[in-house]
Coordinates of C-alpha atoms and ligand atoms in Angstrom, one line a residue:
M1 CA -97.3 36.3 24.6
A2 CA -101.1 36.5 25.1
N3 CA -102.3 38.2 28.3
H4 CA -105.7 36.8 29.0
R5 CA -108.5 39.0 30.8
H6 CA -108.0 38.7 34.4
V7 CA -110.9 38.1 36.8
D8 CA -110.1 38.6 40.6
I9 CA -112.2 35.5 41.2
N10 CA -112.3 35.9 45.1
S11 CA -113.5 39.4 44.8
T12 CA -116.7 38.4 42.7
P13 CA -119.9 38.6 44.2
I14 CA -120.5 34.9 43.6
W15 CA -117.6 33.9 45.6
A16 CA -119.1 35.8 48.6
K17 CA -122.2 34.1 48.1
L18 CA -120.8 30.7 48.0
H19 CA -119.1 31.5 51.2
Q20 CA -122.5 32.5 52.7
H21 CA -124.1 29.5 51.4
Q22 CA -121.5 27.4 52.9
R23 CA -122.1 28.9 56.4
A24 CA -125.9 28.5 55.9
T25 CA -125.7 24.8 55.0
C26 CA -122.6 23.4 56.8
H27 CA -124.7 21.9 59.4
M28 CA -126.9 19.9 57.1
H29 CA -126.3 16.1 57.1
M30 CA -126.2 14.0 54.1
R31 CA -128.1 11.3 55.9
D32 CA -131.0 13.9 56.3
L33 CA -130.8 14.8 52.5
F34 CA -130.9 11.2 51.6
D35 CA -133.9 10.5 54.2
T36 CA -135.9 13.3 52.8
D37 CA -135.3 12.8 49.1
P38 CA -135.7 9.1 47.8
H39 CA -134.6 10.3 44.3
R40 CA -131.5 11.8 45.4
F41 CA -129.4 9.3 43.5
Q42 CA -131.3 9.7 40.3
R43 CA -131.2 13.5 40.8
F44 CA -127.4 13.6 41.3
S45 CA -125.9 11.0 38.9
L46 CA -125.3 10.6 35.2
E47 CA -123.8 8.2 32.9
L48 CA -121.8 8.3 29.8
D49 CA -121.0 5.2 27.7
G50 CA -121.0 2.8 30.5
L51 CA -119.4 5.2 33.1
L52 CA -121.6 6.2 35.7
L53 CA -120.9 9.2 38.0
D54 CA -122.7 9.1 41.4
Y55 CA -122.3 12.4 43.1
S56 CA -125.4 12.3 45.3
K57 CA -123.0 11.6 48.5
N58 CA -121.9 15.0 48.6
R59 CA -123.0 18.0 50.8
I60 CA -124.6 19.8 48.2
T61 CA -128.2 20.9 47.2
E62 CA -129.5 21.9 43.8
R63 CA -128.8 25.5 45.0
T64 CA -125.3 24.6 45.7
L65 CA -124.8 23.4 42.2
E66 CA -126.5 26.6 40.7
L67 CA -124.1 28.8 42.5
L68 CA -121.1 26.8 41.4
F69 CA -122.3 27.0 37.8
D70 CA -122.4 30.8 38.4
L71 CA -118.8 30.8 39.5
A72 CA -117.7 29.0 36.5
D73 CA -119.5 31.6 34.4
A74 CA -117.8 34.2 36.3
A75 CA -114.5 32.7 35.6
D76 CA -115.7 32.5 31.9
L77 CA -115.2 28.7 31.9
K78 CA -116.9 28.2 28.6
G79 CA -114.7 30.8 26.9
W80 CA -111.6 28.9 28.3
M81 CA -112.9 25.6 27.2
Q82 CA -113.2 26.9 23.7
K83 CA -109.8 28.4 23.8
M84 CA -108.3 25.1 24.7
R85 CA -110.4 23.1 22.0
S86 CA -109.3 25.6 19.2
G87 CA -105.6 25.5 20.1
E88 CA -105.2 29.1 21.6
R89 CA -101.9 29.5 23.4
I90 CA -103.4 29.2 26.8
N91 CA -100.2 28.0 28.3
V92 CA -99.1 31.6 28.5
S93 CA -95.8 31.2 30.5
E94 CA -94.5 28.8 27.8
N95 CA -96.5 30.5 25.0
R96 CA -97.8 27.2 24.0
S97 CA -101.1 25.8 22.8
V98 CA -102.7 22.9 24.9
L99 CA -103.9 20.2 22.6
H100 CA -103.7 16.9 24.2
T101 CA -107.3 16.5 23.1
G102 CA -106.1 17.0 19.5
L103 CA -104.2 13.7 20.0
R104 CA -107.5 11.9 20.5
L105 CA -109.3 13.2 17.5
P106 CA -110.3 10.7 14.7
V107 CA -108.6 10.8 11.5
D108 CA -111.5 12.5 9.6
A109 CA -111.6 15.6 12.3
A110 CA -110.2 18.9 11.3
L111 CA -108.0 21.1 13.5
S112 CA -105.4 23.4 12.3
V113 CA -103.2 25.4 14.6
D114 CA -100.6 28.2 13.3
G115 CA -101.1 26.8 9.8
R116 CA -100.4 23.2 10.8
D117 CA -102.9 20.4 10.2
V118 CA -102.8 18.9 13.7
V119 CA -104.9 15.9 12.9
A120 CA -102.8 15.0 9.9
D121 CA -99.5 15.3 12.0
V122 CA -101.0 13.3 14.8
H123 CA -102.2 10.4 12.5
A124 CA -98.8 10.3 10.6
V125 CA -97.1 9.5 13.8
L126 CA -99.9 7.2 14.8
Q127 CA -99.4 5.3 11.5
R128 CA -95.8 5.0 12.1
L129 CA -96.2 3.8 15.5
K130 CA -98.7 1.1 14.2
V131 CA -96.3 -0.3 11.7
F132 CA -93.5 -0.5 14.4
T133 CA -96.0 -2.0 17.0
D134 CA -97.3 -4.6 14.8
K135 CA -93.7 -5.6 13.6
V136 CA -92.6 -6.0 17.4
R137 CA -95.8 -7.8 18.5
D138 CA -95.8 -10.3 15.7
G139 CA -92.0 -11.1 16.0
Q140 CA -91.1 -9.6 12.4
W141 CA -88.9 -7.1 14.4
Q142 CA -85.8 -9.1 15.6
G143 CA -83.1 -8.5 18.0
F144 CA -79.4 -8.8 17.1
A145 CA -79.5 -12.5 17.4
G146 CA -82.5 -13.2 15.2
A147 CA -85.0 -13.7 17.8
P148 CA -88.2 -11.7 18.5
I149 CA -88.4 -9.1 21.2
R150 CA -89.8 -10.3 24.5
D151 CA -89.2 -7.5 26.8
V152 CA -89.7 -3.8 26.4
V153 CA -88.2 -1.5 29.0
N154 CA -89.5 2.1 29.0
L155 CA -87.0 4.6 30.5
G156 CA -88.8 7.7 31.4
I157 CA -89.9 9.6 34.3
G158 CA -93.0 11.7 35.5
G159 CA -95.4 12.0 32.6
S160 CA -93.1 10.0 30.4
D161 CA -93.6 7.1 33.0
L162 CA -96.7 7.3 35.1
G163 CA -99.4 7.7 32.4
P164 CA -98.3 4.7 30.3
L165 CA -97.6 2.6 33.3
V166 CA -101.1 3.2 34.6
V167 CA -102.7 2.2 31.3
K168 CA -100.6 -0.7 30.8
E169 CA -101.2 -2.0 34.3
A170 CA -104.9 -1.4 34.1
L171 CA -105.2 -3.1 30.7
S172 CA -103.1 -6.3 31.6
A173 CA -106.1 -8.5 30.4
Y174 CA -105.2 -7.3 26.9
A175 CA -101.6 -7.8 27.2
H176 CA -99.6 -9.7 24.6
P177 CA -98.7 -13.0 26.3
D178 CA -95.1 -13.1 25.2
L179 CA -94.2 -9.4 25.5
N180 CA -93.5 -8.1 29.0
V181 CA -93.5 -4.4 29.2
H182 CA -91.4 -2.9 32.1
F183 CA -91.0 0.7 33.4
V184 CA -87.9 2.2 34.8
S185 CA -88.2 5.7 36.2
N186 CA -85.9 6.2 39.2
V187 CA -82.3 7.3 38.9
D188 CA -81.9 5.0 41.9
G189 CA -79.8 2.4 40.2
Q190 CA -81.6 -0.5 41.9
H191 CA -84.7 0.2 39.7
L192 CA -82.8 -0.5 36.4
A193 CA -80.5 -3.1 37.9
R194 CA -83.2 -5.0 39.4
T195 CA -85.2 -4.8 36.3
L196 CA -82.4 -6.0 33.9
E197 CA -81.1 -8.8 35.9
R198 CA -84.0 -10.8 34.6
L199 CA -83.6 -9.8 31.0
D200 CA -81.8 -11.0 27.9
P201 CA -80.2 -8.2 25.8
A202 CA -80.8 -10.2 22.5
T203 CA -84.5 -10.1 23.2
T204 CA -84.9 -6.6 24.9
L205 CA -86.2 -3.4 23.4
F206 CA -85.6 -0.1 25.1
I207 CA -87.8 2.9 24.8
I208 CA -86.2 6.2 25.9
A209 CA -89.1 8.2 26.6
S210 CA -88.4 12.0 27.2
K211 CA -90.3 15.0 25.8
S212 CA -87.2 17.2 26.5
F213 CA -84.5 14.6 26.0
T214 CA -82.8 16.4 28.7
T215 CA -84.0 15.0 32.0
P216 CA -81.0 13.5 33.8
E217 CA -82.8 10.7 35.7
T218 CA -83.9 9.4 32.2
L219 CA -80.7 10.0 30.3
L220 CA -78.5 8.5 33.0
N221 CA -80.7 5.2 32.9
A222 CA -80.6 5.3 29.1
Q223 CA -76.7 5.5 29.3
A224 CA -76.5 2.5 31.8
A225 CA -78.9 0.5 29.7
R226 CA -76.7 1.0 26.7
V227 CA -73.6 0.0 28.7
W228 CA -75.7 -3.3 29.8
F229 CA -76.6 -4.0 26.3
L230 CA -73.2 -3.5 24.7
R231 CA -71.7 -6.1 27.1
E232 CA -73.2 -8.6 24.7
A233 CA -73.9 -6.7 21.5
S234 CA -72.1 -4.2 19.4
E235 CA -72.8 -0.6 18.2
V236 CA -74.5 -1.6 15.1
D237 CA -77.1 -3.4 17.1
I238 CA -78.4 -0.5 19.1
A239 CA -80.8 0.4 16.0
R240 CA -82.8 -2.7 16.7
H241 CA -82.7 -2.3 20.4
F242 CA -83.1 1.3 21.2
V243 CA -86.0 3.7 20.1
A244 CA -86.7 7.2 21.3
V245 CA -90.0 9.2 21.9
S246 CA -89.2 12.8 22.2
T247 CA -90.0 16.4 20.7
N248 CA -86.2 16.9 20.7
E249 CA -84.8 15.3 17.5
A250 CA -81.3 17.0 17.9
A251 CA -80.8 15.5 21.4
V252 CA -82.1 12.0 20.3
K253 CA -79.5 12.2 17.4
A254 CA -76.7 13.3 19.7
F255 CA -77.4 10.2 22.0
G256 CA -76.8 7.9 18.9
I257 CA -80.4 7.0 18.0
D258 CA -81.3 7.3 14.3
P259 CA -84.3 9.7 14.0
E260 CA -85.9 6.9 12.0
H261 CA -86.3 5.1 15.2
M262 CA -87.7 8.2 16.8
F263 CA -91.4 8.8 17.5
G264 CA -92.2 12.4 17.8
F265 CA -94.7 14.6 19.4
W266 CA -95.2 18.3 19.9
D267 CA -94.7 21.0 22.5
W268 CA -98.4 21.5 22.7
V269 CA -98.6 18.3 24.6
G270 CA -97.7 18.5 28.4
G271 CA -95.5 15.8 29.9
R272 CA -98.5 14.6 32.2
Y273 CA -100.8 14.7 29.3
S274 CA -98.7 12.9 26.9
V275 CA -99.9 9.2 27.2
W276 CA -101.9 9.8 24.3
S277 CA -99.1 10.8 22.1
A278 CA -96.1 8.5 21.2
I279 CA -95.4 8.4 24.9
G280 CA -97.9 5.7 24.7
L281 CA -95.8 3.5 22.7
P282 CA -95.2 0.9 25.7
V283 CA -99.1 0.6 26.0
M284 CA -99.5 0.1 22.3
L285 CA -96.7 -2.7 22.3
S286 CA -98.6 -4.4 25.2
I287 CA -102.2 -4.2 24.1
G288 CA -101.7 -3.6 20.5
F289 CA -102.6 -0.7 18.2
D290 CA -106.4 -1.3 17.8
N291 CA -106.8 -1.4 21.6
F292 CA -104.7 1.8 21.9
R293 CA -107.0 3.4 19.3
A294 CA -109.9 2.2 21.5
F295 CA -108.2 4.0 24.5
L296 CA -107.9 7.2 22.3
D297 CA -111.7 7.0 21.4
G298 CA -112.6 6.7 24.9
G299 CA -110.7 9.9 25.7
H300 CA -112.3 11.6 22.7
A301 CA -115.8 10.6 23.8
M302 CA -115.0 12.3 27.0
D303 CA -113.8 15.4 25.3
R304 CA -116.8 15.7 23.1
H305 CA -119.1 15.3 26.3
F306 CA -116.9 17.9 28.1
F307 CA -116.8 20.5 25.3
D308 CA -120.5 19.9 24.3
S309 CA -122.7 19.2 27.4
P310 CA -124.1 21.9 29.6
F311 CA -122.6 22.3 33.1
A312 CA -125.4 20.4 34.9
S313 CA -124.7 17.4 32.9
N314 CA -121.2 17.4 32.3
M315 CA -119.0 15.2 34.3
P316 CA -115.6 16.9 34.4
V317 CA -117.3 20.2 35.3
L318 CA -119.4 18.6 38.1
M319 CA -116.6 16.9 39.6
A320 CA -114.3 19.9 39.5
L321 CA -116.9 22.3 40.9
I322 CA -117.8 19.8 43.7
G323 CA -114.0 19.6 44.3
I324 CA -113.9 23.5 44.6
W325 CA -116.7 23.6 47.0
Y326 CA -114.7 21.5 49.4
N327 CA -111.3 22.9 48.8
T328 CA -112.2 26.3 48.6
F329 CA -115.2 26.8 50.7
Y330 CA -114.8 24.1 53.2
Q331 CA -110.9 24.4 53.2
A332 CA -110.5 20.6 52.8
H333 CA -106.8 20.3 52.0
T334 CA -106.8 16.9 50.4
H335 CA -108.7 14.7 48.1
A336 CA -108.3 10.8 48.1
I337 CA -108.8 8.5 45.3
M338 CA -109.5 4.8 45.8
P339 CA -109.8 2.6 42.7
Y340 CA -111.4 -0.7 43.7
D341 CA -109.2 -2.6 41.0
H342 CA -105.9 -3.9 41.3
G343 CA -104.9 -3.0 37.7
L344 CA -105.8 0.7 38.6
R345 CA -103.6 0.6 41.7
R346 CA -101.2 3.4 40.3
L347 CA -104.0 5.5 38.9
P348 CA -103.9 7.8 42.3
A349 CA -100.2 8.4 41.6
H350 CA -100.9 9.4 38.0
I351 CA -103.7 11.8 39.1
Q352 CA -101.6 13.0 41.8
Q353 CA -99.1 14.2 39.2
L354 CA -101.6 15.5 36.9
D355 CA -103.4 17.5 39.5
M356 CA -100.7 18.7 41.7
E357 CA -98.2 19.5 38.9
S358 CA -101.0 21.4 37.3
N359 CA -102.7 23.2 39.9
G360 CA -100.1 23.3 42.8
K361 CA -99.4 27.0 42.2
R362 CA -99.7 30.3 44.1
V363 CA -99.6 32.7 41.4
G364 CA -102.3 33.1 38.8
R365 CA -101.7 32.8 34.9
N366 CA -100.8 36.6 34.6
G367 CA -98.3 36.6 37.5
E368 CA -100.6 37.9 40.3
A369 CA -100.4 36.4 43.7
L370 CA -103.4 34.3 44.7
D371 CA -104.5 34.8 48.3
F372 CA -106.8 31.6 48.5
D373 CA -105.9 28.0 48.6
T374 CA -105.5 26.1 45.1
G375 CA -104.8 22.6 44.2
P376 CA -105.3 19.9 46.9
V377 CA -103.0 17.2 48.0
I378 CA -104.1 14.2 46.0
W379 CA -103.4 10.8 47.4
G380 CA -104.9 7.4 47.5
E381 CA -104.6 3.6 47.4
E382 CA -106.4 0.8 45.9
G383 CA -109.3 -0.8 47.8
A384 CA -109.9 -3.0 49.7
N385 CA -106.3 -2.6 50.9
S386 CA -106.8 1.0 51.7
Q387 CA -109.6 0.1 54.2
H388 CA -107.2 -1.7 56.4
A389 CA -104.7 1.2 56.2
F390 CA -106.0 4.7 56.4
F391 CA -109.8 4.4 56.4
Q392 CA -109.9 4.9 60.2
L393 CA -108.9 8.5 59.8
L394 CA -111.7 9.0 57.1
H395 CA -114.2 7.6 59.3
Q396 CA -113.4 8.9 62.7
G397 CA -110.4 11.4 62.1
T398 CA -111.1 15.2 62.4
R399 CA -110.6 16.2 58.8
L400 CA -112.8 16.6 56.1
V401 CA -111.4 14.4 53.1
P402 CA -113.6 14.2 50.0
C403 CA -113.0 10.9 48.3
D404 CA -113.5 9.2 44.8
F405 CA -114.4 5.7 44.6
I406 CA -113.6 4.1 41.1
L407 CA -115.3 0.8 40.9
P408 CA -115.5 -1.5 38.0
L409 CA -118.5 -3.5 37.9
N410 CA -117.3 -6.5 36.0
S411 CA -114.0 -8.2 36.7
H412 CA -111.5 -9.6 33.9
Y413 CA -110.5 -12.0 36.7
P414 CA -113.5 -13.5 38.4
L415 CA -112.5 -15.7 41.1
G416 CA -115.4 -17.3 43.0
N417 CA -117.5 -14.5 44.5
Q418 CA -114.5 -12.3 45.2
H419 CA -115.6 -9.5 42.9
D420 CA -119.1 -9.3 44.7
V421 CA -116.9 -9.0 48.0
L422 CA -114.8 -6.2 46.5
V423 CA -118.0 -4.3 45.2
A424 CA -119.7 -4.7 48.6
N425 CA -116.7 -3.4 50.4
C426 CA -116.6 -0.3 48.2
L427 CA -120.3 0.4 48.3
A428 CA -120.1 -0.2 52.2
Q429 CA -117.4 2.4 52.6
T430 CA -119.4 5.2 50.6
E431 CA -122.5 4.5 52.7
A432 CA -120.6 4.4 56.0
L433 CA -118.7 7.6 55.2
M434 CA -122.0 9.3 54.1
R435 CA -124.3 8.0 56.8
G436 CA -122.1 7.5 59.8
K437 CA -123.4 5.7 63.0
G438 CA -125.3 7.5 65.7
E439 CA -125.8 7.0 69.3
A440 CA -128.9 5.1 69.3
E441 CA -127.5 2.3 67.0
V442 CA -124.2 2.2 69.0
M443 CA -126.2 2.0 72.2
R444 CA -128.0 -1.0 70.8
E445 CA -124.8 -2.6 70.0
L446 CA -123.6 -2.0 73.5
S447 CA -126.7 -2.9 75.4
Q448 CA -124.7 -5.2 77.6
L449 CA -122.7 -2.5 79.0
S450 CA -123.5 0.2 81.5
G451 CA -122.0 2.8 83.7
E452 CA -118.2 3.7 83.2
Q453 CA -117.6 1.1 80.7
L454 CA -120.3 2.4 78.4
D455 CA -119.3 5.9 78.8
M456 CA -115.8 5.2 77.9
L457 CA -116.9 3.1 74.7
L458 CA -119.9 4.8 73.4
P459 CA -117.9 7.8 72.0
Q460 CA -115.2 5.6 70.5
K461 CA -117.8 3.8 68.5
L462 CA -119.7 6.7 67.0
F463 CA -119.1 7.5 63.4
P464 CA -119.9 11.3 62.5
G465 CA -120.5 10.4 58.8
N466 CA -121.1 13.3 56.4
Q467 CA -117.8 12.5 54.6
P468 CA -118.4 13.2 51.0
S469 CA -117.6 11.0 48.1
N470 CA -118.1 10.5 44.4
T471 CA -118.4 7.0 42.9
L472 CA -117.3 6.3 39.5
A473 CA -118.6 2.9 38.3
L474 CA -117.4 1.6 35.0
D475 CA -119.1 -1.3 33.5
K476 CA -115.5 -3.0 32.9
V477 CA -111.9 -1.7 32.7
T478 CA -111.5 -1.7 28.8
P479 CA -109.2 0.5 26.9
Y480 CA -112.3 2.8 26.0
S481 CA -113.3 3.1 29.6
V482 CA -109.8 3.9 30.7
G483 CA -109.4 6.5 28.2
M484 CA -112.8 8.2 29.4
L485 CA -111.5 8.0 33.1
M486 CA -108.2 9.5 32.3
A487 CA -109.7 12.4 30.2
L488 CA -112.3 12.9 32.8
Y489 CA -109.6 13.8 35.4
E490 CA -107.6 15.8 32.9
H491 CA -110.6 18.0 32.2
K492 CA -111.5 18.2 35.8
V493 CA -108.1 19.6 36.7
F494 CA -108.3 22.1 33.9
V495 CA -111.7 23.4 35.0
Q496 CA -110.5 23.9 38.7
G497 CA -107.3 25.8 37.3
V498 CA -109.6 28.1 35.1
I499 CA -111.7 28.9 38.2
W500 CA -108.7 29.6 40.3
G501 CA -107.1 31.7 37.5
I502 CA -104.1 29.2 37.2
N503 CA -102.0 28.2 34.1
S504 CA -102.5 24.4 34.7
F505 CA -100.0 23.7 31.9
D506 CA -96.5 24.8 33.1
Q507 CA -94.5 23.3 36.1
W508 CA -91.8 26.1 37.2
G509 CA -91.8 24.5 40.6
V510 CA -89.9 21.6 39.6
E511 CA -87.1 23.6 38.2
Y512 CA -85.4 25.0 41.3
G513 CA -84.6 21.5 42.8
K514 CA -83.1 20.4 39.6
Q515 CA -80.8 23.5 39.5
L516 CA -79.6 22.8 43.0
A517 CA -79.0 19.2 42.3
R518 CA -76.7 20.2 39.6
R519 CA -74.8 22.6 42.0
I520 CA -74.6 19.8 44.8
L521 CA -73.6 16.8 42.5
P522 CA -69.8 17.8 42.0
E523 CA -69.7 18.8 45.7
L524 CA -70.4 15.2 46.8
S525 CA -67.3 14.0 45.2
D526 CA -64.8 16.8 45.0
A527 CA -63.6 17.7 48.3
V528 CA -64.4 21.4 47.8
D529 CA -64.6 22.8 51.2
A530 CA -66.0 26.1 50.6
L531 CA -69.5 24.7 50.7
A532 CA -71.9 27.8 50.5
H533 CA -75.2 26.1 51.6
D534 CA -77.0 26.5 55.0
S535 CA -75.5 24.3 57.8
S536 CA -77.8 21.5 57.5
T537 CA -77.1 21.1 53.8
N538 CA -73.4 21.7 54.3
G539 CA -73.4 19.1 57.2
L540 CA -75.3 16.5 55.1
I541 CA -72.9 16.9 52.2
R542 CA -69.7 16.4 54.5
H543 CA -71.5 13.4 56.3
Y544 CA -72.0 11.9 52.9
R545 CA -68.4 12.5 52.0
E546 CA -67.0 11.2 55.1
R547 CA -69.0 7.8 54.8
H548 CA -67.6 7.7 51.1
G549 CA -64.1 8.2 52.4
K550 CA -63.9 11.5 50.8
Ligands
F6P1 O1 -91.0 16.8 36.6 C1 -91.1 17.8 35.7 C2 -91.3 17.0 34.3 O2 -91.0 18.1 33.5 C3 -92.6 16.4 34.1 O3 -93.6 17.6 33.8 C4 -92.3 15.6 33.0 O4 -93.3 14.7 32.7 C5 -91.1 15.0 33.5 O5 -90.3 16.0 34.2 C6 -90.2 14.1 32.5 O6 -89.9 15.3 31.5 P1 -89.2 14.6 30.1 O7 -90.4 13.9 29.4 O8 -88.9 15.9 29.3 O9 -88.0 13.9 30.4

């Protein structure tokens, strides 16, 4: 296993310099920065293929960025970018390359790793997916009763669910009109039962999506789906109604799926980065193969931008460094993401998994303890709904919450002037968060009041402002722009991981809960009394058994 050169990033002189710079500039108000520089927007924004990043509403100056670029150099960011691009095994704890960028390469690109032609392997699977997708979409692939497929149910969880779900939802304007794609992830029976109650087995196709093909939630749902299917069909019909997406051919076979109906991918694709692989099958079925290719092309355009642009004009690098500025040097603990687009409403959940499973770590890539905060808590909700839910805290609460606003400029569903209203709301929020509302303005609004009433109301109506945000404005939600957006966040997370010295590509933290669940499961039904947990867990197990008459 490679042991990469270790930099104690918080012992570097640039780390200390950034702390000093934060102390020297933290009293600066963004309102004043805008008032003194009419060109701030031009200086702190950049555009790539119809995706504009406005990062001017941040507590930064050019000096802040210079120092952050030095921090990136101290962590050898360029070196790590090159290692990832060329397929070095940078996922050290699992001894794997990290090559989701390879999934987005065009057919004429060249990339070989360990003697294998990655591009040829990727495109061979894409070709099989295209043939299958076309057949299902044009009705040639028929169910056991001779009717075309009308419903597709993706059974998967985590990265085998969220990525494709977000992209499929985002691109509903491109969806096949007669093919409904559903996602069932939770082992809670109601998720599958409620989905299946509306479906006909004769026209339903199941995709069992699991990189490992050992995830209990997914396999239990797959077994239950099979039982439901076999109520009206027979074993031989399974071949036309169940396909698998996995890296584990043996387990797929053992489940009873012919490898001919399996689409593979590789251990160098992390679950949360897998929507670009065969895990994207439900998206392909919904929007068609050519649109899926456009999604890959959008991702690839972002990859080239990321790998080839200098830090000062590199979107993922800028977003990552500004994130580190708040997270590390301002000790902001969370980061909110608000897509002003109903189709993108689950994007915060996907980025939450992407970021928190990648960088939610307390140990560096070589096993050393990190004595500074790493990945933030990522959360968010679609706008304008979020304004009526948690924006009160953003405007007048006590915490620093950096935000990303994601704003499509054109709607696929124009309805009167509703899109203008949505855009106005989004821009108003970023302006209000930045500018705030000072005493003079509030006094003018309260000019009718005086005395105690004024004293009581005035502070309640003040907005401190200085709350930072990025705005990502995309011309329209298209396969290409969604591809760019998703790849942008992937690279942002990678850059932050590099600077903190983290391996962003493993996820040992989810294993322990799985182990304990395996131990507790039999204890829920067997009246084993020698429970050896803490008193709370023992008490809850007994309480469950009592309620179930055990
Ligand atoms: O929650 C951990 C995790 O391993 C994720 O990283 C992954 O996307 C998910 O479980 C599902 O795993 P699989 O695709 O192997 O079923």
